[in-house]
Amino acid sequence: MYGLINIAIRDLVKSKFSEQQWDQIFKQSGATDAAFIRMCPGDDATTYALVGAASDVLGLPASEILQAFGEYWTEFTADEGYGPLLDAAGSTLPEFLQNLDQLHTRVGMMYPDLKPPSFVCSEIAEGSLMLHYKSGRDGLDDLVIGLLRGLGRRFKIDVKIEQVSSKEDTGLESVFHVNWS
Ligand code: HEM
């Protein structure tokens, strides 16, 4: 994944934990400085190794690291200058979720090697919808849960997420029932 993702993991660890723990995670992951160049596409294996090493060093399950990372992401991208892109994606959670693929299409204009996920909304009702998440990658359902929590914070609403199915079982997509109030 692009360096931007690895930078966000580094910033999250440094701000919520410590520099020393970050140094340990960096060493243990086997990553090099090249993985932290914002616009450079890197191996997914490096990003997964960073999550694995963070789980080890911080003594937290990888699922918690991914959720915390997802929750941090919207705030991080807004601080990194992508605020207008986030604003353009919508002013309510359902609008924003329906525009996620368009958001990544725009991101792809700056990051030409982007391999973005795909999100489709169904059963859209007052205060709830089903979110279908497709990706060529595995094991990132918890990242999506964290991202949805972070978006709840962005829109100042209480979001409840129930995972209905996982790509790990269906081989196709993961589905989340999203409720908000
Ligand atoms: C302006 C804001 C955003 C930017 C700049 C951005 C950019 C990126 C980048 C660079 C990647 C790595 C993919 C690669 O390197 O091939 C990525 C992946 C991803 N993004 Fe975004 N993104 C943004 C917002 C969001 C939001 C709000 C969500 C909420 C659901 C989201 C969901 C994901 C997921 C789940 C992945 C993991 C890749 C996968 O599932 O295959 N992104 N994004």
PDB file of N, CA and C and ligand atoms in Angstrom, residues 1-2 4-5 73-74 77 82 85-86 96 100 103-104 107 111 113-117 119 133 135-137 140 143-144 147 151, ligand 1:
ATOM      1  N   MET A   1       0.849  -1.190   0.000  1.00  0.00           N
ATOM      2  CA  MET A   1       0.000   0.000   0.000  1.00  0.00           C
ATOM      3  C   MET A   1       0.886   1.241   0.000  1.00  0.00           C
ATOM      4  N   TYR A   2       0.279   2.336  -0.413  1.00  0.00           N
ATOM      5  CA  TYR A   2       1.031   3.600  -0.478  1.00  0.00           C
ATOM      6  C   TYR A   2       1.618   3.986   0.885  1.00  0.00           C
ATOM      7  N   LEU A   4       1.535   6.605   2.400  1.00  0.00           N
ATOM      8  CA  LEU A   4       0.604   7.391   3.218  1.00  0.00           C
ATOM      9  C   LEU A   4      -0.018   6.539   4.334  1.00  0.00           C
ATOM     10  N   ILE A   5      -0.333   5.288   4.001  1.00  0.00           N
ATOM     11  CA  ILE A   5      -0.947   4.372   4.973  1.00  0.00           C
ATOM     12  C   ILE A   5       0.057   4.062   6.093  1.00  0.00           C
ATOM     13  N   TRP A  73      -8.014   7.306  10.802  1.00  0.00           N
ATOM     14  CA  TRP A  73      -7.749   7.618   9.393  1.00  0.00           C
ATOM     15  C   TRP A  73      -8.408   8.911   8.895  1.00  0.00           C
ATOM     16  N   THR A  74      -9.697   9.120   9.222  1.00  0.00           N
ATOM     17  CA  THR A  74     -10.404  10.297   8.696  1.00  0.00           C
ATOM     18  C   THR A  74      -9.765  11.570   9.243  1.00  0.00           C
ATOM     19  N   THR A  77      -6.290  11.987   7.502  1.00  0.00           N
ATOM     20  CA  THR A  77      -6.334  12.467   6.106  1.00  0.00           C
ATOM     21  C   THR A  77      -6.792  13.933   6.069  1.00  0.00           C
ATOM     22  N   TYR A  82      -6.438  16.478   2.930  1.00  0.00           N
ATOM     23  CA  TYR A  82      -7.516  15.896   2.135  1.00  0.00           C
ATOM     24  C   TYR A  82      -8.902  16.301   2.638  1.00  0.00           C
ATOM     25  N   LEU A  85     -11.517  16.963  -0.030  1.00  0.00           N
ATOM     26  CA  LEU A  85     -11.958  15.709  -0.661  1.00  0.00           C
ATOM     27  C   LEU A  85     -12.995  15.016   0.229  1.00  0.00           C
ATOM     28  N   LEU A  86     -12.748  15.030   1.527  1.00  0.00           N
ATOM     29  CA  LEU A  86     -13.686  14.443   2.482  1.00  0.00           C
ATOM     30  C   LEU A  86     -14.990  15.241   2.484  1.00  0.00           C
ATOM     31  N   PHE A  96     -22.111  10.068   2.423  1.00  0.00           N
ATOM     32  CA  PHE A  96     -20.668   9.845   2.351  1.00  0.00           C
ATOM     33  C   PHE A  96     -20.366   8.395   1.954  1.00  0.00           C
ATOM     34  N   LEU A 100     -18.148   6.740  -1.433  1.00  0.00           N
ATOM     35  CA  LEU A 100     -16.792   6.280  -1.111  1.00  0.00           C
ATOM     36  C   LEU A 100     -15.975   5.864  -2.331  1.00  0.00           C
ATOM     37  N   LEU A 103     -14.814   8.855  -4.039  1.00  0.00           N
ATOM     38  CA  LEU A 103     -13.712   9.463  -3.279  1.00  0.00           C
ATOM     39  C   LEU A 103     -12.394   8.780  -3.650  1.00  0.00           C
ATOM     40  N   HIS A 104     -12.392   7.446  -3.654  1.00  0.00           N
ATOM     41  CA  HIS A 104     -11.159   6.735  -4.000  1.00  0.00           C
ATOM     42  C   HIS A 104     -10.776   6.935  -5.473  1.00  0.00           C
ATOM     43  N   VAL A 107      -8.917  10.013  -5.336  1.00  0.00           N
ATOM     44  CA  VAL A 107      -7.602   9.754  -4.720  1.00  0.00           C
ATOM     45  C   VAL A 107      -6.681   9.113  -5.765  1.00  0.00           C
ATOM     46  N   TYR A 111      -2.774   9.184  -6.851  1.00  0.00           N
ATOM     47  CA  TYR A 111      -2.029   7.957  -6.529  1.00  0.00           C
ATOM     48  C   TYR A 111      -2.365   6.923  -7.610  1.00  0.00           C
ATOM     49  N   ASP A 113      -1.217   4.205  -8.774  1.00  0.00           N
ATOM     50  CA  ASP A 113      -1.161   2.750  -8.556  1.00  0.00           C
ATOM     51  C   ASP A 113      -2.122   2.279  -7.467  1.00  0.00           C
ATOM     52  N   LEU A 114      -3.045   3.148  -7.101  1.00  0.00           N
ATOM     53  CA  LEU A 114      -3.990   2.819  -6.028  1.00  0.00           C
ATOM     54  C   LEU A 114      -4.811   1.574  -6.377  1.00  0.00           C
ATOM     55  N   LYS A 115      -4.922   0.679  -5.399  1.00  0.00           N
ATOM     56  CA  LYS A 115      -5.838  -0.464  -5.571  1.00  0.00           C
ATOM     57  C   LYS A 115      -6.909  -0.312  -4.501  1.00  0.00           C
ATOM     58  N   PRO A 116      -7.900   0.501  -4.795  1.00  0.00           N
ATOM     59  CA  PRO A 116      -8.876   0.832  -3.754  1.00  0.00           C
ATOM     60  C   PRO A 116      -9.900  -0.282  -3.534  1.00  0.00           C
ATOM     61  N   PRO A 117     -10.516  -0.277  -2.345  1.00  0.00           N
ATOM     62  CA  PRO A 117     -11.616  -1.211  -2.109  1.00  0.00           C
ATOM     63  C   PRO A 117     -12.859  -0.683  -2.819  1.00  0.00           C
ATOM     64  N   PHE A 119     -17.151  -0.079  -2.173  1.00  0.00           N
ATOM     65  CA  PHE A 119     -18.241  -0.078  -1.197  1.00  0.00           C
ATOM     66  C   PHE A 119     -19.561   0.172  -1.908  1.00  0.00           C
ATOM     67  N   TYR A 133     -18.638  -4.441   1.380  1.00  0.00           N
ATOM     68  CA  TYR A 133     -17.222  -4.083   1.210  1.00  0.00           C
ATOM     69  C   TYR A 133     -16.511  -5.171   0.406  1.00  0.00           C
ATOM     70  N   SER A 135     -12.790  -6.182  -1.585  1.00  0.00           N
ATOM     71  CA  SER A 135     -11.385  -5.813  -1.710  1.00  0.00           C
ATOM     72  C   SER A 135     -10.607  -6.999  -2.249  1.00  0.00           C
ATOM     73  N   GLY A 136      -9.536  -6.696  -2.951  1.00  0.00           N
ATOM     74  CA  GLY A 136      -8.632  -7.759  -3.399  1.00  0.00           C
ATOM     75  C   GLY A 136      -7.775  -8.240  -2.240  1.00  0.00           C
ATOM     76  N   ARG A 137      -7.832  -7.532  -1.109  1.00  0.00           N
ATOM     77  CA  ARG A 137      -7.001  -7.885   0.051  1.00  0.00           C
ATOM     78  C   ARG A 137      -7.824  -8.660   1.078  1.00  0.00           C
ATOM     79  N   LEU A 140      -9.104  -7.284   6.376  1.00  0.00           N
ATOM     80  CA  LEU A 140      -9.208  -5.864   6.734  1.00  0.00           C
ATOM     81  C   LEU A 140     -10.611  -5.457   7.216  1.00  0.00           C
ATOM     82  N   LEU A 143     -10.587  -3.001   9.961  1.00  0.00           N
ATOM     83  CA  LEU A 143     -10.235  -1.654   9.508  1.00  0.00           C
ATOM     84  C   LEU A 143     -11.518  -0.903   9.134  1.00  0.00           C
ATOM     85  N   VAL A 144     -12.424  -1.594   8.430  1.00  0.00           N
ATOM     86  CA  VAL A 144     -13.685  -0.967   8.008  1.00  0.00           C
ATOM     87  C   VAL A 144     -14.521  -0.587   9.243  1.00  0.00           C
ATOM     88  N   LEU A 147     -13.038   2.508  10.574  1.00  0.00           N
ATOM     89  CA  LEU A 147     -13.321   3.630   9.676  1.00  0.00           C
ATOM     90  C   LEU A 147     -14.740   4.155   9.908  1.00  0.00           C
ATOM     91  N   LEU A 151     -15.925   7.833  11.088  1.00  0.00           N
ATOM     92  CA  LEU A 151     -16.878   8.655  10.338  1.00  0.00           C
ATOM     93  C   LEU A 151     -18.021   9.097  11.252  1.00  0.00           C
TER      94      LEU A 151
HETATM   95  C1  HEM B   1      -9.419  11.562   1.675  1.00  0.00           C
HETATM   96  C2  HEM B   1      -9.514  10.430   2.329  1.00  0.00           C
HETATM   97  C3  HEM B   1      -8.901   9.138   1.879  1.00  0.00           C
HETATM   98  C4  HEM B   1      -7.721   8.902   1.235  1.00  0.00           C
HETATM   99  C5  HEM B   1      -6.664   9.927   0.802  1.00  0.00           C
HETATM  100  C6  HEM B   1      -7.633   7.454   1.043  1.00  0.00           C
HETATM  101  C7  HEM B   1      -6.561   6.808   0.459  1.00  0.00           C
HETATM  102  C8  HEM B   1      -6.333   5.455   0.506  1.00  0.00           C
HETATM  103  C9  HEM B   1      -5.098   4.808   0.149  1.00  0.00           C
HETATM  104  C10 HEM B   1      -3.826   5.526  -0.352  1.00  0.00           C
HETATM  105  C11 HEM B   1      -5.267   3.475   0.345  1.00  0.00           C
HETATM  106  C12 HEM B   1      -4.239   2.362   0.107  1.00  0.00           C
HETATM  107  C13 HEM B   1      -4.550   1.570  -1.104  1.00  0.00           C
HETATM  108  C14 HEM B   1      -3.336   1.297  -1.978  1.00  0.00           C
HETATM  109  O1  HEM B   1      -2.243   1.835  -1.692  1.00  0.00           O
HETATM  110  O2  HEM B   1      -3.469   0.557  -2.974  1.00  0.00           O
HETATM  111  C15 HEM B   1      -6.612   3.292   0.848  1.00  0.00           C
HETATM  112  C16 HEM B   1      -7.144   2.083   1.206  1.00  0.00           C
HETATM  113  C17 HEM B   1      -8.349   1.912   1.853  1.00  0.00           C
HETATM  114  N1  HEM B   1      -9.319   2.870   2.046  1.00  0.00           N
HETATM  115 FE1  HEM B   1      -9.140   4.849   1.634  1.00  0.00          FE
HETATM  116  N2  HEM B   1      -8.748   6.848   1.560  1.00  0.00           N
HETATM  117  C18 HEM B   1      -9.537   7.838   2.095  1.00  0.00           C
HETATM  118  C19 HEM B   1     -10.730   7.673   2.752  1.00  0.00           C
HETATM  119  C20 HEM B   1     -11.292   6.475   3.075  1.00  0.00           C
HETATM  120  C21 HEM B   1     -12.499   6.340   3.853  1.00  0.00           C
HETATM  121  C22 HEM B   1     -13.303   7.480   4.484  1.00  0.00           C
HETATM  122  C23 HEM B   1     -12.756   5.017   3.953  1.00  0.00           C
HETATM  123  C24 HEM B   1     -13.953   4.476   4.672  1.00  0.00           C
HETATM  124  C25 HEM B   1     -14.534   3.344   4.530  1.00  0.00           C
HETATM  125  C26 HEM B   1     -11.686   4.298   3.244  1.00  0.00           C
HETATM  126  C27 HEM B   1     -11.533   2.930   3.136  1.00  0.00           C
HETATM  127  C28 HEM B   1     -10.384   2.284   2.727  1.00  0.00           C
HETATM  128  C29 HEM B   1     -10.081   0.870   2.962  1.00  0.00           C
HETATM  129  C30 HEM B   1     -10.969  -0.152   3.683  1.00  0.00           C
HETATM  130  C31 HEM B   1      -8.805   0.641   2.423  1.00  0.00           C
HETATM  131  C32 HEM B   1      -7.979  -0.663   2.495  1.00  0.00           C
HETATM  132  C33 HEM B   1      -7.683  -1.262   1.188  1.00  0.00           C
HETATM  133  C34 HEM B   1      -8.546  -2.446   0.832  1.00  0.00           C
HETATM  134  O3  HEM B   1      -9.575  -2.700   1.510  1.00  0.00           O
HETATM  135  O4  HEM B   1      -8.198  -3.135  -0.153  1.00  0.00           O
HETATM  136  N3  HEM B   1     -10.832   5.227   2.712  1.00  0.00           N
HETATM  137  N4  HEM B   1      -7.254   4.499   0.916  1.00  0.00           N
END
